[in-house]
Amino acid sequence: MAGQQRVETIVLVKREIPEKALFPEGMCPRVEHENGQEGADMFISHTPDDVFDTSEHYLRCGAAFGLARASLCKKIIHNKNVIVAICSLMTLTAYAVYVGFSIRFSFGDEGSLRLLLGTGFVALVYAKIKLSTRVHEILSPWATKIKGSPSIRRTIRWLLYIGMVLFMAIYLGLNVTKAENFLSLAGMTFFILIGFLISEHPERVNWHAVFWGIGTQFLFALLILRTSFGFRSFQWLGERLKEYLEHTDKGSEFVFGKKYRDHEFAFRVMPFVLMFSSTINVLYYYGVLQGFVANFGWLLSFCLGTSPVESVNTAINVVFGPAESPLAIKPFLPHLTPSELHTVMAAGFASITGTIFGMLTSFGAPANHLLAASVMSAPAALAISKLIAPETQPTRIQPHDAYNIPVPKFNSLLEAVSEGAKDAVPIVTSVMVTQMIFMAFVDFVDSTLLWFGERVGVAGLSFEFLCSYGFYPIVYIMGFSSSDFLRIGGLFGIKTFVNSLYGYQLLGILIKNREALEQYVASTNGTWHWENRDIVLDLTNRTLSGGILTKRSEVIGTYAFCGQNHLAAIGLTLGVFFTLIPERKGTITKYITRANISGQLACYMTACIAGMLYDESIV
């Protein structure tokens, strides 16, 4: 009777708050209670318990096992720190033994270098996490003393100014001897002057940010373009990244078949975007990306004296583009000063989206220079932004808030990978559609200009032809090779007025033409000749459409094109910011054109510094 009463008690339990049920109503099977009562989800019989007695199937040791397991778990939790330390030590020892055997087995090859660099990088990250608090405690008294003494700060600042100027002057005087390198120096000065002439408040320009933006770029370019170690390091990083992205070929072959290269742009290039997007999510999942952004943002803020929020956003733009990076600082957007908002937009125009990095390398852009340009554009964007739209108001965002990067939450690694791929689908669609329509638009304009030219006896009139002369002064002052002025000018026009990706694609064709010519000469020692603007390989009867560029022009062009600052990008940026902060439409529309010009000038300055330090014998 007691057992029967227990069953009755269970049956009469009702759902008191049905709207808060764990599952939707439709998912729960409803069966009418035998008493006709509603609200019960299942039917429970009044059959006595002994009919359902299954105790004879139980293992006698089951209860003892459960108690032992509970006791073991309790001891593990109680000694968790000791167990973690022992496991970490064992893992570290095993990895050290593996590294030792690996070096002994194959020391000196690329693989051993990759292993050592990766190990060193992980060790540095671990040391920073564990020792940052201690280092801060040691340096904090000195920092407080310097901050509290204006005279000490002023002395240190001027010593750094003078030291940097002397270093740049002495190095350029001793190591730069070609006229075209000094022409790039003149170009950098010219673009700074342009920025000052169109500055909103020339009397409020923070020259500290401008000076150290240029100085940071110079030091970075010096490492990459003037030292064999720096050049090889970035070349190695670029090759590894390119090698990683090329693993998408296996997936493309599986989905589209072995002839997927017949439609290379759609079936080989676009999967790079998917792969990179998933990789970014994985880095977010493990905390790597937000660590890089916070630290690089802090470095920019420390060196240039810019506010933390705009520095962090500029660091985000190294990886993301103008459509994605504002989302990371969305809570701060309504509180930005006009100058900070201008800087946020300009940083987007001065950078490329990380998800299309693989696509640009597939076009032919040198991966090492593309990687360097992405990083060098960050201080350039801050410097030019503070020149064109100087800060006139105090920032309202606290540093600890700016460095606490909001991150997407993923429940597992697989979710991060799949969500990254899904997030890239709209980007892939947008890129393919815009490439088709812009190529069609350029072809229409070329056909129209050709028709008008033929009416008056002028042959070969085209959009690229007009731009080649329109951008001639800019190309000249940036220090491109004289033989490439007109060809590069035409690409600048397409990149500015049509689409940055299309401009990169045409630049990549010329880079691949030069590589094909070098391979042809090295393998056959055959002859070739120019035919109008094309090159014809005599032995193979192959035509390299568009000709070639010098290596100097290729490198400078890679830096100059590293930005999404074509006119159509203005519409994209307006759409993003109007959606995120509609209450600030007036400020956005006021500064959007200035921000686009700032992005253009930042890329031009980066290219000038690359041209100033370029030496083909080293690079």
Coordinates of C-alpha atoms in Angstrom, one line a residue:
M1 CA 0.0 0.0 0.0
A2 CA 2.9 2.3 0.8
G3 CA 4.4 1.7 -2.6
Q4 CA 1.1 2.3 -4.3
Q5 CA 0.7 5.6 -2.5
R6 CA 4.2 6.7 -3.6
V7 CA 3.2 6.1 -7.3
E8 CA 0.1 8.1 -6.7
T9 CA 2.1 11.0 -5.4
I10 CA 4.3 11.1 -8.5
V11 CA 1.3 11.0 -10.8
L12 CA -0.3 14.1 -9.2
V13 CA 2.8 16.4 -9.7
K14 CA 1.7 19.2 -12.1
R15 CA 3.7 21.7 -14.1
E16 CA 3.0 25.0 -12.2
I17 CA 4.8 27.2 -14.8
P18 CA 4.4 25.6 -18.2
E19 CA 5.8 28.6 -20.1
K20 CA 9.2 28.0 -18.5
A21 CA 9.4 24.4 -19.5
L22 CA 12.8 23.2 -20.7
F23 CA 11.4 21.9 -24.0
P24 CA 8.7 23.5 -26.2
E25 CA 5.2 22.3 -25.7
G26 CA 5.1 20.5 -29.0
M27 CA 8.1 18.3 -28.1
C28 CA 6.6 16.8 -25.0
P29 CA 4.2 13.9 -25.7
R30 CA 1.0 14.4 -23.8
V31 CA -1.0 11.4 -22.7
E32 CA -4.3 11.6 -20.9
H33 CA -4.2 10.6 -17.3
E34 CA -6.3 7.6 -16.3
N35 CA -8.3 9.9 -14.0
G36 CA -8.9 12.3 -16.9
Q37 CA -6.7 15.0 -15.2
E38 CA -4.8 17.3 -17.6
G39 CA -1.3 18.7 -17.2
A40 CA 0.5 15.3 -16.8
D41 CA 3.1 14.5 -19.5
M42 CA 3.0 10.8 -19.1
F43 CA 0.8 8.0 -17.9
I44 CA 1.9 6.2 -14.7
S45 CA 0.1 3.0 -14.0
H46 CA -1.2 2.0 -10.5
T47 CA 0.3 -1.5 -11.0
P48 CA 2.1 -2.6 -7.8
D49 CA 5.8 -2.1 -7.6
D50 CA 6.7 -5.8 -7.4
V51 CA 5.7 -6.3 -11.0
F52 CA 8.5 -3.9 -12.1
D53 CA 11.1 -5.1 -9.5
T54 CA 14.4 -5.4 -11.4
S55 CA 16.7 -5.6 -8.4
E56 CA 17.6 -9.2 -9.4
H57 CA 19.5 -7.8 -12.4
Y58 CA 21.7 -5.4 -10.3
L59 CA 25.4 -6.2 -9.7
R60 CA 26.2 -6.6 -6.0
C61 CA 29.4 -4.6 -6.4
G62 CA 27.6 -1.6 -8.1
A63 CA 27.1 0.3 -4.8
A64 CA 30.6 -0.3 -3.7
F65 CA 32.0 0.9 -7.0
G66 CA 29.9 4.1 -6.8
L67 CA 31.2 4.8 -3.3
A68 CA 34.8 4.2 -4.4
R69 CA 34.4 6.4 -7.4
A70 CA 32.9 9.2 -5.3
S71 CA 35.8 8.9 -2.8
L72 CA 38.4 9.0 -5.6
C73 CA 36.9 12.1 -7.2
K74 CA 36.8 13.8 -3.9
K75 CA 40.5 13.1 -3.4
I76 CA 41.4 14.3 -6.9
I77 CA 39.6 17.5 -6.3
H78 CA 41.2 18.0 -2.9
N79 CA 44.7 17.5 -4.5
K80 CA 44.0 19.1 -7.8
N81 CA 46.9 21.5 -7.7
V82 CA 49.5 18.8 -7.0
I83 CA 48.1 16.6 -9.7
V84 CA 48.1 19.4 -12.3
A85 CA 51.7 20.2 -11.3
I86 CA 52.8 16.6 -11.7
C87 CA 51.0 16.2 -15.1
S88 CA 52.5 19.5 -16.3
L89 CA 56.0 18.4 -15.3
M90 CA 55.6 15.1 -17.0
T91 CA 54.2 16.7 -20.2
L92 CA 57.0 19.3 -20.2
T93 CA 59.7 16.6 -19.7
A94 CA 58.3 14.4 -22.5
Y95 CA 58.2 17.4 -24.8
A96 CA 61.8 18.4 -23.9
V97 CA 62.9 14.8 -24.7
Y98 CA 61.0 14.9 -28.0
V99 CA 62.6 18.2 -29.0
G100 CA 66.1 16.9 -28.1
F101 CA 65.6 13.8 -30.2
S102 CA 64.2 15.9 -33.1
I103 CA 67.2 18.2 -33.1
R104 CA 69.6 15.4 -33.0
F105 CA 67.8 13.5 -35.8
S106 CA 67.4 16.5 -38.2
F107 CA 69.0 19.7 -37.0
G108 CA 69.4 22.6 -39.4
D109 CA 66.5 22.0 -41.7
E110 CA 63.3 24.2 -41.9
G111 CA 61.3 21.8 -39.7
S112 CA 63.7 22.1 -36.8
L113 CA 63.6 25.9 -37.1
R114 CA 59.8 25.8 -37.1
L115 CA 59.9 23.6 -33.9
L116 CA 62.3 25.8 -32.1
L117 CA 60.5 29.1 -33.0
G118 CA 57.1 27.6 -32.0
T119 CA 58.5 26.4 -28.7
G120 CA 60.1 29.8 -28.0
F121 CA 56.9 31.6 -28.8
V122 CA 54.9 29.5 -26.4
A123 CA 57.5 29.9 -23.7
L124 CA 57.4 33.7 -24.1
V125 CA 53.6 33.8 -23.9
Y126 CA 53.7 31.6 -20.8
A127 CA 56.4 33.8 -19.2
K128 CA 54.4 36.9 -20.0
I129 CA 51.2 35.5 -18.4
K130 CA 53.1 34.3 -15.3
L131 CA 55.5 37.2 -14.8
S132 CA 53.6 40.2 -16.0
T133 CA 52.3 41.0 -12.5
R134 CA 55.7 40.7 -11.0
V135 CA 57.3 42.9 -13.7
H136 CA 54.5 45.5 -13.2
E137 CA 55.3 45.5 -9.4
I138 CA 59.0 46.1 -10.1
L139 CA 58.5 48.9 -12.7
S140 CA 55.5 50.6 -11.1
P141 CA 57.5 52.8 -8.8
W142 CA 59.7 54.0 -11.6
A143 CA 56.7 54.7 -13.9
T144 CA 54.9 56.6 -11.1
K145 CA 58.0 58.7 -10.5
I146 CA 58.3 59.5 -14.2
K147 CA 54.6 60.3 -14.6
G148 CA 54.8 62.6 -11.6
S149 CA 57.7 64.7 -12.9
P150 CA 57.0 66.7 -16.1
S151 CA 60.6 67.7 -16.4
I152 CA 61.8 64.0 -16.5
R153 CA 59.1 63.2 -19.1
R154 CA 60.0 66.1 -21.3
T155 CA 63.7 65.2 -21.1
I156 CA 63.1 61.6 -22.0
R157 CA 60.7 62.5 -24.8
W158 CA 63.2 65.0 -26.4
L159 CA 66.1 62.5 -26.1
L160 CA 64.0 59.9 -27.9
Y161 CA 63.1 62.5 -30.6
I162 CA 66.7 63.5 -31.2
G163 CA 68.0 59.9 -31.1
M164 CA 65.4 58.7 -33.6
V165 CA 66.0 61.6 -36.0
L166 CA 69.8 61.1 -35.8
F167 CA 69.5 57.4 -36.3
M168 CA 67.3 57.8 -39.4
A169 CA 69.5 60.5 -40.9
I170 CA 72.7 58.6 -40.3
Y171 CA 71.4 55.3 -41.6
L172 CA 69.9 56.8 -44.7
G173 CA 73.0 58.9 -45.4
L174 CA 75.3 55.8 -45.1
N175 CA 73.2 53.1 -46.6
V176 CA 70.8 54.6 -49.1
T177 CA 72.5 55.8 -52.2
K178 CA 70.0 55.5 -55.1
A179 CA 68.0 58.5 -56.3
E180 CA 64.7 56.6 -56.4
N181 CA 65.0 55.7 -52.7
F182 CA 65.4 59.4 -51.8
L183 CA 62.5 60.1 -54.1
S184 CA 60.3 57.9 -51.9
L185 CA 61.5 60.0 -48.9
A186 CA 60.3 63.1 -50.7
G187 CA 57.0 61.3 -51.4
M188 CA 56.5 60.6 -47.7
T189 CA 57.2 64.3 -46.9
F190 CA 54.7 65.3 -49.6
F191 CA 51.9 63.1 -48.2
I192 CA 52.5 64.4 -44.7
L193 CA 52.2 68.0 -46.1
I194 CA 49.0 67.1 -47.9
G195 CA 47.6 65.8 -44.6
F196 CA 48.5 68.9 -42.8
L197 CA 47.0 71.2 -45.5
I198 CA 43.6 69.4 -45.2
S199 CA 43.7 69.1 -41.4
E200 CA 40.5 70.0 -39.6
H201 CA 42.4 71.7 -36.8
P202 CA 46.1 72.2 -37.9
E203 CA 46.8 74.1 -34.7
R204 CA 45.8 71.1 -32.6
V205 CA 47.9 68.4 -34.4
N206 CA 49.5 66.0 -32.0
W207 CA 52.9 65.7 -33.7
H208 CA 54.1 63.2 -31.2
A209 CA 51.6 60.6 -32.7
V210 CA 52.6 61.6 -36.2
F211 CA 56.4 61.4 -35.5
W212 CA 56.2 58.0 -33.8
G213 CA 53.8 56.6 -36.3
I214 CA 56.4 57.3 -39.0
G215 CA 59.2 56.2 -36.7
T216 CA 57.5 52.9 -35.9
Q217 CA 57.0 52.2 -39.6
F218 CA 60.6 53.0 -40.4
L219 CA 61.9 50.6 -37.7
F220 CA 59.6 47.9 -38.9
A221 CA 60.5 48.4 -42.6
L222 CA 64.2 48.5 -41.6
L223 CA 63.8 45.0 -40.0
I224 CA 62.0 43.5 -43.0
L225 CA 63.7 45.2 -46.0
R226 CA 67.3 45.9 -44.8
T227 CA 68.2 42.9 -42.6
S228 CA 68.5 39.4 -44.0
F229 CA 67.2 38.0 -40.7
G230 CA 64.0 40.1 -40.9
F231 CA 63.5 39.4 -44.5
R232 CA 63.9 35.6 -44.1
S233 CA 61.7 35.6 -41.0
F234 CA 58.8 37.3 -42.7
Q235 CA 59.4 35.2 -45.9
W236 CA 59.3 32.1 -43.7
L237 CA 56.1 33.3 -42.0
G238 CA 54.5 34.1 -45.3
E239 CA 55.4 30.8 -46.8
R240 CA 54.0 28.9 -43.8
L241 CA 50.8 30.8 -43.9
K242 CA 50.4 30.3 -47.6
E243 CA 51.2 26.6 -47.1
Y244 CA 48.6 26.3 -44.4
L245 CA 45.9 27.9 -46.6
E246 CA 46.7 25.7 -49.5
H247 CA 45.4 22.7 -47.5
T248 CA 42.0 23.9 -48.8
D249 CA 42.9 22.3 -52.1
K250 CA 42.1 18.9 -50.6
G251 CA 38.6 20.0 -49.6
S252 CA 38.0 21.7 -53.0
E253 CA 39.0 18.6 -54.9
F254 CA 36.6 16.5 -52.7
V255 CA 33.7 18.8 -53.2
F256 CA 34.2 20.0 -56.8
G257 CA 36.2 17.2 -58.3
K258 CA 39.7 17.0 -59.7
K259 CA 39.0 19.7 -62.3
Y260 CA 38.2 22.4 -59.7
R261 CA 41.2 24.4 -61.0
D262 CA 39.3 25.0 -64.2
H263 CA 37.3 27.6 -62.2
E264 CA 40.2 28.7 -60.0
F265 CA 38.7 31.9 -58.5
A266 CA 35.5 30.3 -57.3
F267 CA 36.7 26.8 -56.4
R268 CA 40.3 27.4 -55.2
V269 CA 40.6 31.1 -54.2
M270 CA 37.3 31.5 -52.3
P271 CA 37.9 28.4 -50.0
F272 CA 40.9 30.4 -48.7
V273 CA 38.4 32.9 -47.2
L274 CA 36.5 30.1 -45.5
M275 CA 39.7 28.6 -44.1
F276 CA 41.0 31.8 -42.8
S277 CA 37.7 32.7 -41.2
S278 CA 37.6 29.4 -39.3
T279 CA 41.2 29.9 -38.3
I280 CA 40.4 33.3 -36.8
N281 CA 37.5 31.7 -34.7
V282 CA 39.9 29.0 -33.5
L283 CA 42.4 31.6 -32.4
Y284 CA 39.5 33.4 -30.6
Y285 CA 38.5 30.1 -29.0
Y286 CA 42.0 29.6 -27.5
G287 CA 42.4 33.3 -26.5
V288 CA 45.4 33.8 -28.9
L289 CA 43.8 36.5 -31.0
Q290 CA 42.4 38.7 -28.2
G291 CA 45.8 38.5 -26.5
F292 CA 47.6 39.7 -29.7
V293 CA 45.0 42.5 -30.2
A294 CA 45.2 43.8 -26.6
N295 CA 49.1 43.7 -26.5
F296 CA 49.5 45.2 -30.0
G297 CA 46.9 47.9 -29.1
W298 CA 48.7 48.7 -25.9
L299 CA 52.0 49.0 -27.8
L300 CA 50.5 51.4 -30.3
S301 CA 48.9 53.5 -27.5
F302 CA 52.2 53.5 -25.6
C303 CA 54.4 54.5 -28.6
L304 CA 52.0 57.0 -30.3
G305 CA 50.2 58.4 -27.3
T306 CA 46.8 57.6 -28.9
S307 CA 43.8 56.6 -26.8
P308 CA 43.5 52.9 -25.9
V309 CA 40.2 52.3 -27.7
E310 CA 41.3 53.6 -31.1
S311 CA 44.7 51.8 -30.7
V312 CA 42.9 48.5 -30.0
N313 CA 40.6 49.0 -32.9
T314 CA 43.6 49.7 -35.2
A315 CA 45.2 46.5 -33.9
I316 CA 41.9 44.6 -34.7
N317 CA 42.1 45.9 -38.2
V318 CA 45.3 43.9 -38.8
V319 CA 43.1 40.8 -38.8
F320 CA 39.6 42.1 -39.6
G321 CA 38.3 44.6 -42.1
P322 CA 36.1 47.7 -42.0
A323 CA 32.9 45.7 -41.7
E324 CA 33.9 43.4 -38.8
S325 CA 36.3 45.4 -36.6
P326 CA 33.7 48.0 -35.3
L327 CA 31.7 45.1 -33.9
A328 CA 34.5 44.3 -31.4
I329 CA 34.2 47.8 -29.9
K330 CA 30.5 48.2 -30.4
P331 CA 29.7 49.1 -26.7
F332 CA 32.2 52.0 -27.0
L333 CA 31.1 53.5 -30.3
P334 CA 28.4 55.9 -28.9
H335 CA 31.0 57.4 -26.5
L336 CA 33.9 58.0 -29.0
T337 CA 35.0 61.5 -29.6
P338 CA 34.8 62.7 -33.2
S339 CA 38.5 62.3 -33.7
E340 CA 38.4 58.7 -32.3
L341 CA 35.5 57.9 -34.6
H342 CA 37.4 59.2 -37.6
T343 CA 40.4 57.1 -36.6
V344 CA 38.2 54.0 -36.3
M345 CA 36.9 54.5 -39.8
A346 CA 40.3 55.4 -41.3
A347 CA 41.9 52.3 -39.8
G348 CA 39.4 50.2 -41.7
F349 CA 40.2 51.9 -44.9
A350 CA 44.0 51.5 -44.4
S351 CA 43.9 47.7 -43.9
I352 CA 42.9 44.5 -45.6
T353 CA 40.5 41.9 -44.3
G354 CA 42.5 39.0 -42.8
T355 CA 40.0 36.6 -44.4
I356 CA 41.1 37.6 -47.9
F357 CA 44.8 37.3 -47.2
G358 CA 45.0 33.9 -48.9
M359 CA 43.0 35.2 -51.8
L360 CA 45.5 38.0 -52.4
T361 CA 48.5 35.7 -52.2
S362 CA 46.8 33.4 -54.7
F363 CA 46.6 36.5 -57.0
G364 CA 50.4 36.7 -56.8
A365 CA 51.0 39.2 -54.0
P366 CA 54.2 38.3 -52.0
A367 CA 53.0 36.8 -48.8
N368 CA 55.9 38.2 -46.7
H369 CA 55.4 41.8 -47.9
L370 CA 51.6 41.5 -47.6
L371 CA 52.0 40.4 -44.0
A372 CA 54.4 43.2 -43.2
A373 CA 52.1 45.8 -44.9
S374 CA 49.2 44.7 -42.8
V375 CA 51.1 45.4 -39.6
M376 CA 52.9 48.6 -40.8
S377 CA 49.6 50.2 -41.9
A378 CA 48.4 50.2 -38.3
P379 CA 50.8 53.0 -37.0
A380 CA 50.4 54.8 -40.3
A381 CA 46.6 54.9 -40.0
L382 CA 46.9 56.4 -36.5
A383 CA 49.5 58.9 -37.5
I384 CA 47.6 60.2 -40.5
S385 CA 44.3 60.2 -38.7
K386 CA 45.7 62.4 -35.9
L387 CA 47.1 64.7 -38.5
I388 CA 43.9 65.1 -40.5
A389 CA 41.4 65.1 -37.6
P390 CA 43.3 66.0 -34.4
E391 CA 41.9 65.3 -31.0
T392 CA 40.1 68.2 -29.4
Q393 CA 38.2 66.4 -26.6
P394 CA 39.3 64.0 -23.7
T395 CA 38.6 60.4 -24.3
R396 CA 35.7 58.9 -22.3
I397 CA 36.8 55.2 -22.5
Q398 CA 39.0 53.9 -19.7
P399 CA 42.1 51.8 -20.7
H400 CA 41.0 48.7 -18.7
D401 CA 37.7 48.7 -20.6
A402 CA 39.3 49.1 -24.0
Y403 CA 41.8 46.3 -23.5
N404 CA 39.1 43.9 -22.3
I405 CA 38.2 42.7 -25.8
P406 CA 34.7 41.2 -26.1
V407 CA 35.0 37.7 -27.6
P408 CA 32.6 35.3 -29.2
K409 CA 31.7 32.4 -27.0
F410 CA 32.0 28.9 -28.5
N411 CA 31.1 25.7 -26.7
S412 CA 33.7 23.6 -28.5
L413 CA 36.5 23.7 -31.1
L414 CA 34.2 22.2 -33.7
E415 CA 31.6 24.9 -33.2
A416 CA 34.3 27.6 -33.6
V417 CA 35.4 26.0 -36.9
S418 CA 31.9 25.6 -38.3
E419 CA 30.7 29.0 -37.2
G420 CA 33.8 30.6 -38.8
A421 CA 33.1 28.9 -42.1
K422 CA 29.4 30.0 -42.0
D423 CA 30.4 33.5 -41.2
A424 CA 32.6 33.6 -44.3
V425 CA 29.8 32.6 -46.7
P426 CA 28.4 36.1 -47.0
I427 CA 32.0 37.4 -47.6
V428 CA 32.6 34.8 -50.3
T429 CA 29.3 35.7 -52.0
S430 CA 30.0 39.4 -51.8
V431 CA 33.5 39.1 -53.2
M432 CA 32.3 36.9 -56.2
V433 CA 29.4 39.2 -57.0
T434 CA 31.4 42.4 -56.8
Q435 CA 34.3 41.0 -58.8
M436 CA 31.8 40.0 -61.6
I437 CA 30.0 43.3 -61.6
F438 CA 33.1 45.5 -61.4
M439 CA 34.9 43.7 -64.2
A440 CA 31.7 44.1 -66.3
F441 CA 31.6 47.8 -65.4
V442 CA 35.3 48.4 -66.3
D443 CA 34.7 46.5 -69.6
F444 CA 31.7 48.6 -70.4
V445 CA 33.6 51.9 -69.6
D446 CA 36.6 50.7 -71.7
S447 CA 34.3 49.8 -74.6
T448 CA 32.6 53.2 -74.4
L449 CA 35.9 55.1 -74.2
L450 CA 37.2 53.1 -77.1
W451 CA 34.1 54.0 -79.2
F452 CA 34.5 57.7 -78.4
G453 CA 38.2 57.5 -79.2
E454 CA 37.6 55.9 -82.6
R455 CA 35.2 58.6 -83.5
V456 CA 38.1 61.1 -83.5
G457 CA 40.9 58.8 -84.6
V458 CA 42.4 58.0 -81.2
A459 CA 43.1 54.3 -80.8
G460 CA 43.4 52.4 -77.4
L461 CA 41.5 54.9 -75.3
S462 CA 40.5 53.2 -72.0
F463 CA 39.8 53.7 -68.3
E464 CA 43.2 52.4 -67.4
F465 CA 44.8 54.7 -70.0
L466 CA 43.2 57.8 -68.5
C467 CA 44.1 56.7 -64.9
S468 CA 47.7 56.0 -65.9
Y469 CA 48.2 59.7 -66.7
G470 CA 46.0 60.9 -63.9
F471 CA 47.9 59.1 -61.2
Y472 CA 51.3 59.7 -62.8
P473 CA 52.4 62.4 -60.3
I474 CA 51.5 60.2 -57.3
V475 CA 53.3 57.2 -58.8
Y476 CA 56.4 59.3 -59.6
I477 CA 56.7 60.8 -56.1
M478 CA 56.3 57.4 -54.4
G479 CA 59.5 56.1 -56.1
F480 CA 58.3 53.4 -58.5
S481 CA 60.6 52.4 -61.3
S482 CA 60.4 54.8 -64.1
S483 CA 59.6 52.1 -66.6
D484 CA 56.4 51.3 -64.7
F485 CA 54.9 54.7 -64.1
L486 CA 52.1 54.5 -66.6
R487 CA 51.3 50.8 -65.9
I488 CA 51.2 51.4 -62.1
G489 CA 49.2 54.6 -62.6
G490 CA 46.5 52.6 -64.4
L491 CA 46.3 50.0 -61.6
F492 CA 46.0 52.8 -59.1
G493 CA 43.0 54.2 -60.9
I494 CA 41.3 50.8 -60.9
K495 CA 42.2 50.2 -57.3
T496 CA 40.8 53.6 -56.2
F497 CA 37.7 54.1 -58.4
V498 CA 36.7 50.5 -59.0
N499 CA 37.7 47.8 -56.5
S500 CA 40.9 47.2 -54.4
L501 CA 40.6 43.4 -55.0
Y502 CA 40.4 43.8 -58.7
G503 CA 43.5 46.1 -58.6
Y504 CA 45.4 43.5 -56.6
Q505 CA 44.3 40.8 -59.1
L506 CA 45.7 42.8 -62.0
L507 CA 48.9 43.5 -60.1
G508 CA 49.2 39.8 -59.4
I509 CA 49.0 39.0 -63.1
L510 CA 52.0 41.2 -63.7
I511 CA 53.9 39.6 -60.9
K512 CA 53.2 36.1 -62.2
N513 CA 54.2 37.3 -65.7
R514 CA 57.6 38.3 -64.3
E515 CA 58.0 34.9 -62.5
A516 CA 57.0 33.1 -65.7
L517 CA 59.6 35.1 -67.7
E518 CA 62.4 34.3 -65.2
Q519 CA 61.5 30.6 -65.2
Y520 CA 61.4 30.6 -69.1
V521 CA 64.8 32.2 -69.3
A522 CA 66.4 30.0 -66.7
S523 CA 65.0 26.7 -68.1
T524 CA 65.4 27.4 -71.9
N525 CA 67.7 30.4 -72.2
G526 CA 65.4 31.4 -74.9
T527 CA 64.7 34.9 -76.3
W528 CA 61.7 37.1 -75.9
H529 CA 60.5 40.5 -77.2
W530 CA 57.9 43.2 -76.4
E531 CA 54.8 43.5 -78.6
N532 CA 53.1 46.7 -77.6
R533 CA 52.5 46.3 -73.9
D534 CA 52.8 42.5 -73.9
I535 CA 55.8 40.1 -73.8
V536 CA 56.1 37.2 -76.3
L537 CA 58.2 34.2 -75.4
D538 CA 59.8 33.2 -78.7
L539 CA 60.5 29.5 -78.1
T540 CA 57.1 28.7 -76.5
N541 CA 55.1 31.3 -78.5
R542 CA 53.4 32.3 -75.2
T543 CA 52.2 35.8 -74.7
L544 CA 52.4 37.4 -71.2
S545 CA 49.5 39.9 -71.4
G546 CA 50.2 43.3 -69.8
G547 CA 54.0 42.7 -69.6
I548 CA 56.0 42.8 -66.4
L549 CA 57.0 45.1 -63.6
T550 CA 60.3 45.5 -61.9
K551 CA 60.7 43.8 -58.5
R552 CA 60.9 47.3 -56.9
S553 CA 57.6 48.3 -58.3
E554 CA 56.0 45.0 -57.2
V555 CA 57.1 45.5 -53.6
I556 CA 56.1 49.1 -53.4
G557 CA 52.8 48.3 -55.2
T558 CA 52.1 45.6 -52.6
Y559 CA 52.4 48.1 -49.8
A560 CA 50.5 50.8 -51.6
F561 CA 47.5 48.5 -52.5
C562 CA 47.2 47.1 -49.0
G563 CA 44.0 48.8 -48.0
Q564 CA 40.3 48.7 -48.8
N565 CA 39.9 52.3 -49.6
H566 CA 38.2 52.3 -53.0
L567 CA 35.2 54.6 -53.3
A568 CA 32.7 51.8 -53.0
A569 CA 34.1 51.0 -49.5
I570 CA 32.7 54.3 -48.3
G571 CA 29.2 53.0 -48.9
L572 CA 30.0 49.8 -47.0
T573 CA 31.4 51.7 -44.0
L574 CA 28.5 54.1 -43.9
G575 CA 26.1 51.1 -43.8
V576 CA 28.0 49.5 -41.0
F577 CA 28.2 52.5 -38.8
F578 CA 24.7 53.8 -39.5
T579 CA 23.5 50.4 -38.3
L580 CA 25.7 50.3 -35.2
I581 CA 25.3 54.0 -34.1
P582 CA 22.4 55.6 -35.9
E583 CA 22.3 58.4 -33.4
R584 CA 25.7 59.7 -34.7
K585 CA 24.9 59.9 -38.4
G586 CA 25.9 63.5 -38.6
T587 CA 29.4 62.9 -37.2
I588 CA 29.8 59.8 -39.5
T589 CA 28.9 61.6 -42.7
K590 CA 31.1 64.6 -41.7
Y591 CA 34.2 62.5 -41.3
I592 CA 33.7 59.6 -43.7
T593 CA 35.4 61.3 -46.7
R594 CA 38.3 62.5 -44.5
A595 CA 38.7 58.9 -43.2
N596 CA 38.8 57.5 -46.7
I597 CA 41.5 60.0 -47.6
S598 CA 43.4 59.2 -44.4
G599 CA 43.3 55.5 -45.4
Q600 CA 44.7 56.3 -48.8
L601 CA 47.5 58.4 -47.5
A602 CA 48.4 55.8 -44.8
C603 CA 48.9 53.2 -47.5
Y604 CA 50.9 55.7 -49.6
M605 CA 53.1 56.5 -46.7
T606 CA 53.7 52.8 -46.0
A607 CA 54.7 52.3 -49.7
C608 CA 57.0 55.3 -49.5
I609 CA 58.9 53.9 -46.5
A610 CA 59.2 50.6 -48.3
G611 CA 60.5 52.4 -51.4
M612 CA 62.9 54.4 -49.3
L613 CA 64.5 51.3 -47.8
Y614 CA 64.1 48.8 -50.6
D615 CA 67.4 47.2 -51.8
E616 CA 67.1 44.4 -54.4
S617 CA 70.5 43.0 -53.4
I618 CA 69.1 42.3 -49.9
V619 CA 65.4 41.5 -50.7

